[in-house]
Amino acid sequence: MIPARIESIVDWFDQHLQSFYVLGWSYLRSQKQMEELFYRTIIKVHKEKRQNKNETSFEMSVTSIFIHTCRELSDNSSLLAPEESEPRQNLFKALDQLKEYEKDAMVLTYIKGISKEDAAHLLQVSEEKMKEHLFSGIRSLRKVMGYGSTFNGCKEYHINYLDYLERTMDRTKKIDLEKHLYHCQNCQEDLAAFQDVMLTMLNLSEKMEDFHVPSGFMENVKDRLAEVEKHRQQKNKKRKRMGLVFASVFALLMGIEYFTGAFASHYYSWKEKDPELRAYLQQGLGERLNLKAERNGVKIKIMGAIADDVQTIVFYEIEDTDEDHQYVMNNQDGVLVENEYEIMSHEANLREYPPNLESDVKNEKKNVYHGKISLLPLSKENGTIKLKITKLLKLNPNSSEQNGYSASGDMEYETGEWNFEIPVTKQPSVEYALDEKIEVNEIPVRLEKLTIAPTATLLQYSIPNDQSEKWIDALNFDYLEVNNKKAKADLYGGSYLDTSQDMNWSTFQTNFDPLFREKPKKVNVKFGAIYITVEDKKTIELDATKEYPQTFEYAGSTISIDMVEVEQQTKVVISNHEIENRAFESLQISVVGEDENEPSSMEMNSEEVLVDKNGVEYNEDMAVLYDDIEQPRYFVTVQNIKVETNTGEKMIPKRLEIYGYNITKYLDDVVKISLE
């Protein structure tokens, strides 16, 4: 049986199946891939879904996940044997020849029917860049359709073709272009060919109903989701049984260690240099490996791997045998588990471990780096990870950044191919029900479950999502204390969980440092800070004919309206540089025009000041690392708001609407929980 929240996502896809099916077929080549696409997308949406009641925003979020998954599958040859490839329509074949950014822009705009503004937002590019991608894509399709790839017309008018054909061009520019077209034969031919390609794409969009979704397509996806849920429930039951078995034999293991532990501890203390891996090995978790591969003078050695229900950590050493360079792995780029969908679970979130150059072992040699990388947890009790490395990130020893990346943002890579087969066995975890209900800043919080795994300690908690006047956006912890041992919270290791337990509560999980084989009797939870939203509405009338700056009072502060300007874009600038004792860090704000129903887009840019817990301000000129600042937060001092209508007409600002504000509250609360 599919959980209720996954079923609601499946129902949503049933209602939007036709458009997403055609969108997926623009990237993929077999029904097997298509079923895998919908299955993976539903799982990802299930993990990332928030209490978002805005249907348009939800569809954009789903589309973004869908496109990303299309890219993954189109690059994954393991899901497509040559004989399984199905015939492709000519236009789809032509789309396959485009560059990735061209194809994304074309299918979102002309096949999915998303506006250029929304498509630009999904692809995280500016609207101007989006137009360039569409122009480039149409030019590439033009060649496939027999027109050739070269535009012979006047280059300065190329950028206007889209707006002209879509009838969104400013009247003055439109007249200028039409005058030019009257006298320029080359531009006439270019525009005609350009229009043919656009019409071909638009006709495909209009004929989406002709695309046949195979009978039983979604039923196959549902059956797989139900099967995965069944295995998950069985795994949870087995995990609990393993926890009981682990606890019952703990005393026996301690007795055995009296005879064997001293030798193991002594052996690994000198045999393994990496202190973190050595600690795991001394606890009998995992085995020491010595897997090697070398390409282009760069040697990678896999030292060990530790797997549990949270993640799989791979410890490695990279040596540059030709020069004094250090390289690291990045699991977002150049690291691929070829059999990921056979042996790994996708119910967990992938964790990031940024490079750490502080430890002695990493500074022993200038051409050697010892590091670790987090992969997804195993879905089986044991297996062999087929790991392929195709790209390594070069560290910059002179960088001002703690992680060693170039401060300028320029990344250097070493490419090649290093392949490993890594044997791993999943270590058991133990779960403890907490059932603790408290209030944090007058907002209820439930502490629900503690999981002690070899590689991390997890705290599951829930906060209400139906609060109307004040609610928690983020809750940070300082540490967990178990048996007088403190586990520090990982500020970047939190995640959202969709447990389907209570629609009025959102469930989250925070990762802490591992607590090896601790059996807690009491747990102390130390809070760090909360980031809250306060609803406090205020309306300020605007008049572009008045002189500015003008001021108004809000939440105990005096805010200045520095500028109200009506041009092609309406610009409103507000500022408040007094941050001491200010009630808010940022405002939730918008500009409303005379015609409130007129569709428009709004762009916001801000200037901020970084402030630590003690109120000390840091500016860009100060040589300070963000991670070294005690509980930092940003105060917005200047807010630039730009609004333009979708029709191209000027938007006359009528009022400034403030809906509320955000603020960080520091906490010193310690919750003591007894598990006895």
XYZ file of C-alpha atoms in Angstrom:
676
model
C 0.000 0.000 0.000
C 1.307 3.468 -0.915
C 1.518 6.029 1.950
C -1.156 8.748 1.822
C 1.201 11.619 0.919
C 2.892 9.659 -1.870
C -0.528 8.671 -3.162
C -1.540 12.356 -3.280
C 1.520 13.066 -5.440
C 0.649 10.110 -7.694
C -2.902 11.495 -8.056
C -1.467 14.885 -8.984
C 0.655 13.272 -11.691
C -2.420 11.405 -12.946
C -4.088 14.790 -13.515
C -1.021 16.223 -15.309
C 0.152 12.996 -16.945
C -0.116 14.015 -20.604
C 2.111 17.110 -20.471
C 4.751 15.486 -18.250
C 4.739 12.315 -20.345
C 5.549 14.299 -23.504
C 8.145 16.321 -21.587
C 9.849 13.106 -20.450
C 9.735 11.634 -23.950
C 11.683 14.681 -25.160
C 14.685 13.326 -23.220
C 14.268 9.556 -22.997
C 14.034 6.662 -25.437
C 12.221 3.722 -23.817
C 9.192 2.903 -21.678
C 11.527 1.435 -19.063
C 13.242 4.806 -18.740
C 9.889 6.612 -18.631
C 8.583 4.461 -15.770
C 11.866 4.973 -13.930
C 11.535 8.733 -14.521
C 8.084 9.003 -12.953
C 9.049 6.678 -10.094
C 12.174 8.654 -9.180
C 10.425 12.005 -9.535
C 7.571 10.971 -7.235
C 10.070 9.760 -4.621
C 12.041 13.018 -4.826
C 8.914 15.183 -4.645
C 7.788 13.131 -1.667
C 11.064 13.913 0.117
C 11.204 17.604 -0.714
C 7.534 18.583 -0.579
C 6.621 21.281 1.953
C 3.245 22.545 3.000
C 2.948 24.559 -0.197
C -0.643 25.354 -1.051
C 0.216 27.414 -4.118
C -0.486 25.085 -7.039
C 1.602 27.078 -9.493
C 4.634 27.059 -7.211
C 4.202 23.343 -6.610
C 4.051 22.617 -10.336
C 7.210 24.645 -10.915
C 8.968 22.710 -8.144
C 7.835 19.370 -9.592
C 8.902 20.439 -13.092
C 12.373 21.350 -11.824
C 12.770 17.918 -10.193
C 11.346 16.231 -13.299
C 13.813 17.955 -15.659
C 16.762 17.160 -13.390
C 15.726 13.494 -13.291
C 15.347 13.471 -17.094
C 18.967 14.573 -17.372
C 20.109 11.842 -14.966
C 18.327 9.101 -16.878
C 19.309 10.343 -20.331
C 22.956 9.941 -19.253
C 22.390 6.533 -17.639
C 22.977 3.846 -20.262
C 22.382 1.059 -17.713
C 18.624 1.599 -18.092
C 18.660 1.324 -21.868
C 19.919 -1.669 -23.771
C 20.307 -1.068 -27.536
C 17.409 -3.355 -28.415
C 15.101 -1.503 -26.006
C 15.409 1.853 -27.761
C 12.082 2.787 -29.325
C 11.617 4.776 -32.559
C 11.815 8.526 -32.028
C 9.822 11.138 -33.911
C 11.923 13.362 -36.136
C 11.539 16.435 -33.952
C 12.567 14.519 -30.828
C 15.594 13.223 -32.722
C 16.447 16.804 -33.599
C 16.097 17.877 -29.949
C 18.534 15.115 -28.973
C 21.211 16.899 -31.020
C 20.923 20.167 -29.083
C 23.180 21.229 -26.262
C 21.705 20.615 -22.815
C 20.900 24.268 -22.087
C 19.318 24.700 -25.553
C 17.187 21.604 -25.144
C 16.018 22.547 -21.637
C 14.968 26.002 -22.817
C 13.140 24.651 -25.891
C 11.190 21.847 -24.228
C 10.150 23.950 -21.226
C 8.960 26.834 -23.380
C 7.428 25.104 -26.390
C 6.552 21.586 -25.232
C 5.686 22.132 -21.559
C 4.278 25.574 -22.336
C 5.967 27.410 -19.452
C 6.541 31.149 -19.759
C 10.077 32.348 -20.469
C 10.132 34.014 -17.047
C 9.204 30.802 -15.196
C 11.527 28.715 -17.373
C 14.389 31.111 -16.618
C 13.661 30.752 -12.916
C 13.648 26.942 -13.155
C 16.939 26.903 -15.052
C 18.421 29.532 -12.718
C 19.346 31.957 -15.489
C 18.325 35.520 -16.270
C 15.520 36.219 -18.722
C 18.034 37.647 -21.184
C 20.121 34.479 -20.946
C 16.936 32.452 -21.431
C 16.275 34.330 -24.684
C 19.832 33.609 -25.808
C 19.333 29.877 -25.093
C 16.075 29.846 -27.090
C 17.684 31.715 -29.984
C 20.622 29.303 -29.984
C 18.279 26.288 -29.800
C 16.122 27.506 -32.680
C 19.248 28.169 -34.746
C 20.448 24.595 -34.091
C 17.045 23.131 -35.010
C 17.040 25.327 -38.091
C 20.088 23.449 -39.367
C 18.450 20.046 -38.740
C 15.315 21.180 -40.603
C 17.380 22.018 -43.698
C 17.703 25.787 -43.459
C 21.371 25.738 -42.466
C 22.820 27.018 -39.224
C 23.900 30.481 -40.356
C 21.785 33.601 -40.058
C 22.628 35.966 -42.900
C 20.593 38.866 -41.540
C 21.770 41.775 -39.409
C 23.105 40.514 -36.090
C 21.838 43.464 -34.048
C 18.239 42.432 -34.815
C 18.592 38.725 -33.914
C 17.668 39.238 -30.266
C 14.373 40.853 -31.327
C 13.047 37.873 -33.292
C 11.491 36.140 -30.280
C 9.750 39.202 -28.896
C 8.501 40.169 -32.354
C 7.008 36.772 -33.164
C 5.512 36.456 -29.674
C 4.083 39.994 -29.969
C 5.687 41.193 -26.745
C 7.945 43.827 -28.320
C 7.759 47.473 -27.362
C 5.858 49.405 -30.040
C 8.775 51.705 -30.888
C 11.174 48.765 -31.352
C 8.526 46.898 -33.341
C 8.130 49.745 -35.825
C 11.898 50.061 -36.140
C 12.268 46.324 -36.864
C 9.458 46.302 -39.429
C 11.000 49.254 -41.261
C 14.298 47.390 -41.361
C 12.660 44.163 -42.559
C 11.030 46.034 -45.427
C 14.432 46.892 -46.840
C 16.487 43.819 -45.778
C 15.924 40.587 -47.708
C 18.354 38.589 -45.558
C 16.551 39.484 -42.340
C 13.216 38.584 -43.957
C 14.544 35.113 -44.809
C 16.068 34.666 -41.380
C 12.854 35.643 -39.628
C 10.771 33.343 -41.859
C 13.017 30.350 -41.089
C 13.014 31.301 -37.429
C 9.217 31.403 -37.467
C 8.984 27.985 -39.146
C 10.977 26.388 -36.326
C 8.868 28.128 -33.661
C 5.644 27.033 -35.340
C 6.904 23.454 -35.566
C 7.567 23.463 -31.830
C 4.234 25.122 -31.059
C 2.359 22.641 -33.265
C 3.969 19.818 -31.318
C 2.731 21.418 -28.101
C -0.805 21.671 -29.510
C -0.745 18.005 -30.576
C 0.236 16.670 -27.152
C -3.132 14.933 -26.921
C -2.085 12.770 -29.875
C 0.725 11.245 -27.831
C -0.454 7.939 -26.472
C 0.326 7.137 -22.842
C 0.509 3.325 -22.705
C -2.258 1.527 -20.867
C -1.252 0.685 -17.318
C 1.693 3.103 -17.349
C 0.923 4.739 -13.993
C -0.229 1.400 -12.562
C 3.285 0.033 -13.130
C 4.722 3.041 -11.315
C 2.244 2.607 -8.440
C 3.071 -1.099 -8.141
C 6.757 -0.282 -7.803
C 6.066 2.406 -5.183
C 3.958 -0.069 -3.220
C 6.690 -2.712 -3.414
C 9.322 -0.241 -2.171
C 7.055 0.781 0.719
C 6.598 -2.872 1.626
C 10.373 -3.408 1.734
C 10.805 -0.228 3.749
C 8.357 -1.411 6.404
C 10.054 -4.799 6.530
C 13.432 -3.087 6.866
C 12.168 -0.917 9.731
C 10.911 -3.987 11.566
C 14.218 -5.751 10.974
C 16.124 -2.655 12.117
C 14.246 -2.634 15.405
C 14.917 -6.337 15.900
C 18.601 -5.748 15.155
C 18.615 -3.022 17.786
C 17.299 -5.426 20.396
C 19.779 -8.113 19.391
C 22.622 -5.594 19.459
C 21.703 -4.501 22.976
C 21.350 -8.070 24.270
C 24.758 -9.234 23.067
C 26.588 -6.021 23.970
C 27.863 -7.451 27.264
C 29.184 -10.553 25.474
C 31.029 -8.408 22.938
C 32.585 -6.384 25.728
C 33.828 -9.605 27.284
C 35.360 -10.750 24.029
C 37.035 -7.374 23.585
C 38.904 -7.954 26.855
C 40.943 -10.559 24.971
C 40.993 -9.091 21.452
C 40.344 -5.357 21.743
C 43.725 -4.418 23.164
C 45.508 -5.942 20.182
C 43.082 -4.381 17.638
C 43.416 -0.950 19.224
C 47.195 -1.143 19.251
C 47.339 -2.515 15.702
C 45.107 0.164 14.155
C 46.676 2.972 16.211
C 49.890 2.692 14.203
C 48.626 1.070 11.009
C 46.006 3.695 10.034
C 47.009 7.373 9.854
C 43.547 8.932 9.437
C 42.255 9.346 13.033
C 38.579 9.184 12.037
C 38.945 5.975 10.040
C 41.174 4.555 12.774
C 38.426 5.182 15.345
C 35.927 3.215 13.251
C 38.360 0.338 12.764
C 39.158 0.207 16.471
C 35.452 -0.196 17.127
C 35.281 -3.116 14.698
C 33.199 -1.120 12.203
C 34.285 -1.830 8.642
C 37.560 -3.135 7.297
C 40.761 -1.467 6.215
C 41.046 -1.481 2.413
C 43.905 -0.831 0.053
C 42.315 -0.351 -3.374
C 44.386 1.640 -5.887
C 43.958 3.211 -9.315
C 46.234 5.642 -11.174
C 45.656 7.897 -14.187
C 47.709 10.805 -15.553
C 50.099 10.729 -12.617
C 47.285 10.973 -10.037
C 46.936 7.965 -7.744
C 43.736 7.327 -5.769
C 43.699 4.870 -2.894
C 40.507 3.745 -1.124
C 41.450 3.238 2.527
C 38.146 2.057 3.990
C 34.346 2.262 3.793
C 31.760 2.414 6.607
C 28.088 1.832 5.789
C 24.934 2.128 7.901
C 21.309 3.263 7.482
C 22.360 6.928 7.305
C 25.100 6.940 4.671
C 28.140 5.174 3.264
C 31.419 6.948 4.033
C 34.393 6.213 1.796
C 37.832 7.238 3.096
C 40.411 7.932 0.425
C 43.910 9.207 -0.276
C 44.827 11.091 -3.462
C 48.479 11.520 -4.419
C 49.826 13.674 -7.238
C 52.960 11.762 -8.288
C 54.120 14.443 -10.761
C 53.585 17.772 -8.974
C 52.752 19.218 -5.546
C 48.989 19.446 -6.024
C 46.193 18.257 -3.752
C 42.890 16.947 -5.108
C 39.546 16.090 -3.509
C 36.436 14.213 -4.590
C 33.111 15.996 -5.019
C 30.076 13.712 -4.933
C 28.078 16.270 -6.944
C 30.491 16.272 -9.871
C 32.695 13.512 -11.233
C 31.733 10.764 -8.756
C 29.364 8.045 -9.963
C 28.135 4.844 -8.342
C 27.390 2.778 -11.422
C 25.175 0.279 -9.581
C 23.561 2.896 -7.331
C 19.981 1.837 -8.126
C 20.766 -1.800 -7.422
C 22.325 -1.598 -3.962
C 21.642 1.881 -2.521
C 18.633 3.441 -0.820
C 17.161 6.714 -2.097
C 15.172 7.364 1.071
C 18.134 9.207 2.598
C 19.635 12.593 1.747
C 23.147 12.826 0.350
C 25.500 14.557 2.792
C 28.362 16.901 1.989
C 31.772 16.881 3.709
C 33.737 19.970 2.610
C 37.534 19.644 2.498
C 39.239 20.149 5.860
C 42.850 21.291 5.640
C 43.384 21.737 9.371
C 44.334 18.224 10.485
C 47.959 17.089 10.678
C 47.446 14.070 8.421
C 46.235 16.342 5.603
C 49.274 18.597 5.897
C 52.000 15.926 5.988
C 52.742 16.165 2.259
C 51.951 18.899 -0.228
C 51.039 16.374 -2.927
C 48.810 14.080 -0.832
C 45.292 14.630 0.475
C 43.371 12.383 2.878
C 39.621 12.848 2.709
C 36.201 11.243 2.880
C 33.097 11.329 0.755
C 29.516 10.469 1.663
C 27.444 8.212 -0.586
C 23.882 6.996 -0.151
C 23.261 4.180 2.372
C 22.936 0.568 1.300
C 19.528 -0.900 0.563
C 20.979 -4.361 1.227
C 22.886 -5.836 4.157
C 26.063 -6.003 2.089
C 27.272 -5.476 -1.448
C 29.997 -4.147 -3.720
C 29.971 -0.494 -4.715
C 31.115 0.084 -8.298
C 32.615 3.552 -7.961
C 33.773 5.521 -11.003
C 35.730 8.777 -10.574
C 35.999 10.992 -13.660
C 36.867 14.388 -12.182
C 38.852 15.644 -9.185
C 38.747 19.155 -7.759
C 42.098 20.845 -7.246
C 42.587 22.592 -3.898
C 44.107 26.029 -3.731
C 46.556 26.169 -0.805
C 46.607 29.977 -0.961
C 42.827 30.334 -0.843
C 41.290 32.468 1.878
C 38.420 30.019 2.095
C 38.459 27.360 4.780
C 37.437 24.633 2.370
C 40.395 25.373 0.119
C 38.390 26.377 -2.921
C 39.542 29.361 -4.915
C 38.285 32.602 -3.418
C 37.701 33.919 -6.924
C 35.289 31.074 -7.659
C 37.478 29.638 -10.443
C 37.660 25.868 -10.097
C 40.452 23.726 -11.525
C 39.961 20.020 -12.190
C 41.926 16.909 -13.064
C 40.005 14.589 -15.372
C 40.502 10.906 -16.044
C 38.904 7.638 -15.033
C 39.553 5.792 -11.794
C 37.400 2.691 -11.132
C 36.935 0.784 -7.871
C 34.905 -2.124 -6.565
C 34.429 -1.482 -2.834
C 33.036 -4.270 -0.610
C 30.785 -2.931 2.178
C 28.641 -4.367 4.967
C 25.867 -2.306 6.524
C 26.270 -1.754 10.261
C 23.135 -1.739 12.467
C 21.547 1.343 14.018
C 19.462 1.654 17.181
C 16.324 3.800 17.463
C 14.857 5.285 20.656
C 11.397 6.843 20.934
C 11.517 10.190 22.780
C 7.908 11.495 22.813
C 8.942 14.813 24.380
C 6.701 17.881 23.946
C 8.109 21.324 24.725
C 7.709 24.987 23.782
C 10.412 27.023 22.075
C 9.756 30.774 22.037
C 6.103 29.987 22.808
C 5.849 27.681 19.792
C 5.300 23.935 20.392
C 8.021 21.489 19.348
C 7.957 17.690 19.511
C 11.178 15.696 19.998
C 10.220 12.300 18.587
C 13.087 9.937 17.906
C 16.808 9.462 18.527
C 18.803 7.221 16.175
C 22.336 6.169 17.047
C 24.169 4.934 13.958
C 27.903 4.317 13.526
C 28.437 7.327 11.238
C 26.002 9.835 12.761
C 23.500 10.505 15.521
C 20.071 11.644 14.317
C 17.390 13.602 16.155
C 13.906 13.650 14.618
C 11.579 16.451 15.634
C 8.406 18.169 14.412
C 7.141 21.736 14.403
C 3.587 22.921 13.599
C 2.879 24.301 10.140
C -0.550 25.752 10.916
C 0.563 28.703 13.068
C -0.949 31.995 11.884
C 0.881 34.794 13.734
C 4.347 33.376 14.375
C 6.019 30.212 13.176
C 9.421 28.512 13.064
C 11.197 28.400 9.695
C 14.369 26.738 10.993
C 15.451 25.257 14.309
C 19.146 24.808 15.101
C 20.677 22.701 17.857
C 23.994 23.100 19.632
C 24.696 19.548 20.815
C 23.330 16.271 22.160
C 24.713 14.813 25.368
C 24.528 11.070 26.000
C 26.320 9.348 28.896
C 28.369 12.513 29.491
C 29.510 12.526 25.849
C 28.608 15.503 23.681
C 27.825 15.189 19.987
C 28.012 18.510 18.134
C 25.246 19.351 15.657
C 26.025 19.460 11.960
C 24.554 22.795 10.842
C 24.513 21.606 7.224
C 23.280 18.072 7.894
C 19.599 18.713 8.552
C 16.797 17.516 6.295
C 13.035 17.550 5.896
C 11.121 14.303 6.366
C 7.680 13.501 5.011
C 6.388 11.016 7.588
C 2.656 11.343 6.789
C 1.888 11.211 10.503
C 0.167 14.570 10.988
C -0.772 17.038 8.261
C -0.509 19.959 10.704
C 3.100 19.214 11.667
C 6.281 19.214 9.586
C 8.968 16.704 10.531
C 12.711 17.340 10.336
C 15.931 15.568 11.175
C 19.212 17.019 12.439
C 22.524 15.169 12.218
C 25.022 15.155 15.078
C 28.501 13.708 15.469
C 28.544 9.914 15.934
C 28.283 8.362 19.393
C 29.881 4.943 18.955
C 27.866 2.170 20.586
C 26.364 4.333 23.302
C 23.294 2.998 25.069
C 21.676 6.135 26.450
C 19.737 6.300 29.688
C 19.384 10.064 29.573
C 19.641 12.511 26.702
C 20.293 16.240 27.024
C 19.342 18.330 24.012
C 20.917 21.811 23.837
C 19.192 24.269 21.494
C 21.166 26.870 19.527
C 18.820 29.246 17.692
C 15.543 29.500 15.838
C 14.725 31.456 12.700
C 11.103 32.597 12.886
C 8.589 34.470 10.766
C 6.303 36.975 12.472
C 3.126 38.078 10.707
C 2.798 41.860 11.106
C 1.003 43.506 8.192
C 1.387 47.142 7.224
C 0.438 49.136 4.119
C 2.351 52.241 3.009
C 0.891 54.364 0.239
C 3.265 55.241 -2.617
C 3.169 58.208 -4.969
C 5.831 58.437 -7.653
C 5.150 62.178 -8.050
C 6.306 62.957 -4.500
C 9.859 63.744 -3.482
C 11.896 61.066 -1.747
C 13.307 59.980 0.681
C 10.367 59.612 3.040
C 10.131 57.555 6.226
C 7.640 55.346 8.032
C 7.607 53.419 11.304
C 7.484 49.625 11.463
C 8.220 47.125 14.270
C 9.886 49.829 16.380
C 12.188 51.013 13.569
C 12.259 53.988 11.230
C 12.490 52.840 7.608
C 13.358 55.136 4.732
C 11.816 54.962 1.253
C 14.808 56.259 -0.680
C 13.421 56.117 -4.196
C 10.251 55.457 -6.177
C 10.919 55.562 -9.921
C 8.635 54.665 -12.814
C 10.407 53.754 -16.043
C 10.351 50.545 -18.086
C 10.846 48.903 -14.697
C 9.312 50.361 -11.554
C 12.008 50.742 -8.900
C 11.474 51.122 -5.170
C 14.397 51.321 -2.738
C 13.996 51.167 1.053
C 16.709 51.199 3.704
C 17.340 50.935 7.432
C 20.988 50.972 8.528
C 20.281 50.980 12.282
C 20.512 47.306 13.252
C 21.191 47.519 17.003
C 18.186 46.102 18.873
C 16.238 45.904 15.604
C 13.250 43.546 15.778
C 13.785 42.103 12.297
C 16.570 40.889 10.030
C 14.582 40.969 6.793
C 11.101 42.006 5.650
C 8.533 40.112 3.625
C 7.501 42.844 1.236
C 6.020 43.563 -2.185
C 5.023 46.498 -4.392
C 1.403 46.661 -5.630
C 0.362 48.634 -8.715
C -2.845 50.480 -9.574
C -4.111 47.464 -11.494
C -3.722 44.757 -8.824
C -4.751 41.993 -11.235
C -2.177 42.913 -13.866
C 0.374 40.067 -14.203
C 3.851 41.230 -13.262
C 7.248 39.968 -12.167
C 9.274 41.290 -9.252
C 13.030 41.185 -8.703
C 14.631 41.874 -5.314
C 18.252 42.620 -4.466
C 19.549 43.497 -1.028
C 22.573 44.773 0.829
C 23.317 43.010 4.099
C 25.483 43.202 7.195
C 26.908 40.060 8.807
C 26.527 40.100 12.609
C 27.550 37.504 15.210
C 25.674 36.436 18.332
C 27.297 39.212 20.387
C 26.311 41.959 17.949
C 29.750 42.378 16.348
C 29.468 43.482 12.705
C 31.684 42.131 9.926
C 32.159 43.834 6.578
C 33.535 42.487 3.311
C 36.984 43.973 3.923
C 37.520 41.999 7.135
C 39.520 38.769 6.701
C 37.132 36.441 8.550
C 35.697 33.020 7.775
C 31.942 32.605 8.008
C 32.264 29.293 9.865
C 34.458 30.941 12.502
C 31.761 33.458 13.480
C 29.672 32.470 16.481
C 26.069 31.911 15.316
C 26.133 34.466 12.459
C 23.109 36.150 10.931
C 22.468 38.727 8.206
C 20.614 42.015 8.659
C 19.222 43.504 5.450
C 20.070 47.221 5.325
C 19.005 48.146 1.766
C 16.232 46.513 -0.276
C 16.032 47.176 -4.042
C 12.713 46.159 -5.605
C 12.155 46.124 -9.371
C 8.724 45.398 -10.862
C 7.649 45.139 -14.482
C 4.416 44.028 -16.095
C 4.231 41.038 -18.398
C 2.496 43.204 -21.006
C 5.412 45.622 -21.329
C 3.376 48.557 -19.996
C 4.686 50.697 -17.154
C 3.527 49.700 -13.690
C 2.394 52.650 -11.548
C 3.157 51.778 -7.888
C 0.219 52.272 -5.557
C 1.404 50.900 -2.233
C 4.086 48.996 -0.380
C 2.741 45.869 1.336
C 4.647 44.447 4.319
C 3.356 41.035 5.368
C 5.762 40.327 8.212
C 9.406 39.876 9.061
C 12.059 37.283 9.892
C 14.319 37.222 12.934
C 16.809 34.843 14.584
C 16.358 34.130 18.292
C 19.288 32.653 20.214
C 18.473 29.916 22.713
C 20.100 28.490 25.817
C 17.427 25.889 26.565
C 18.527 22.385 27.567
C 15.897 19.653 27.473
C 16.605 16.604 29.632
C 14.970 13.378 28.494
C 14.973 10.099 30.410
C 14.883 6.862 28.399
C 14.578 4.563 31.405
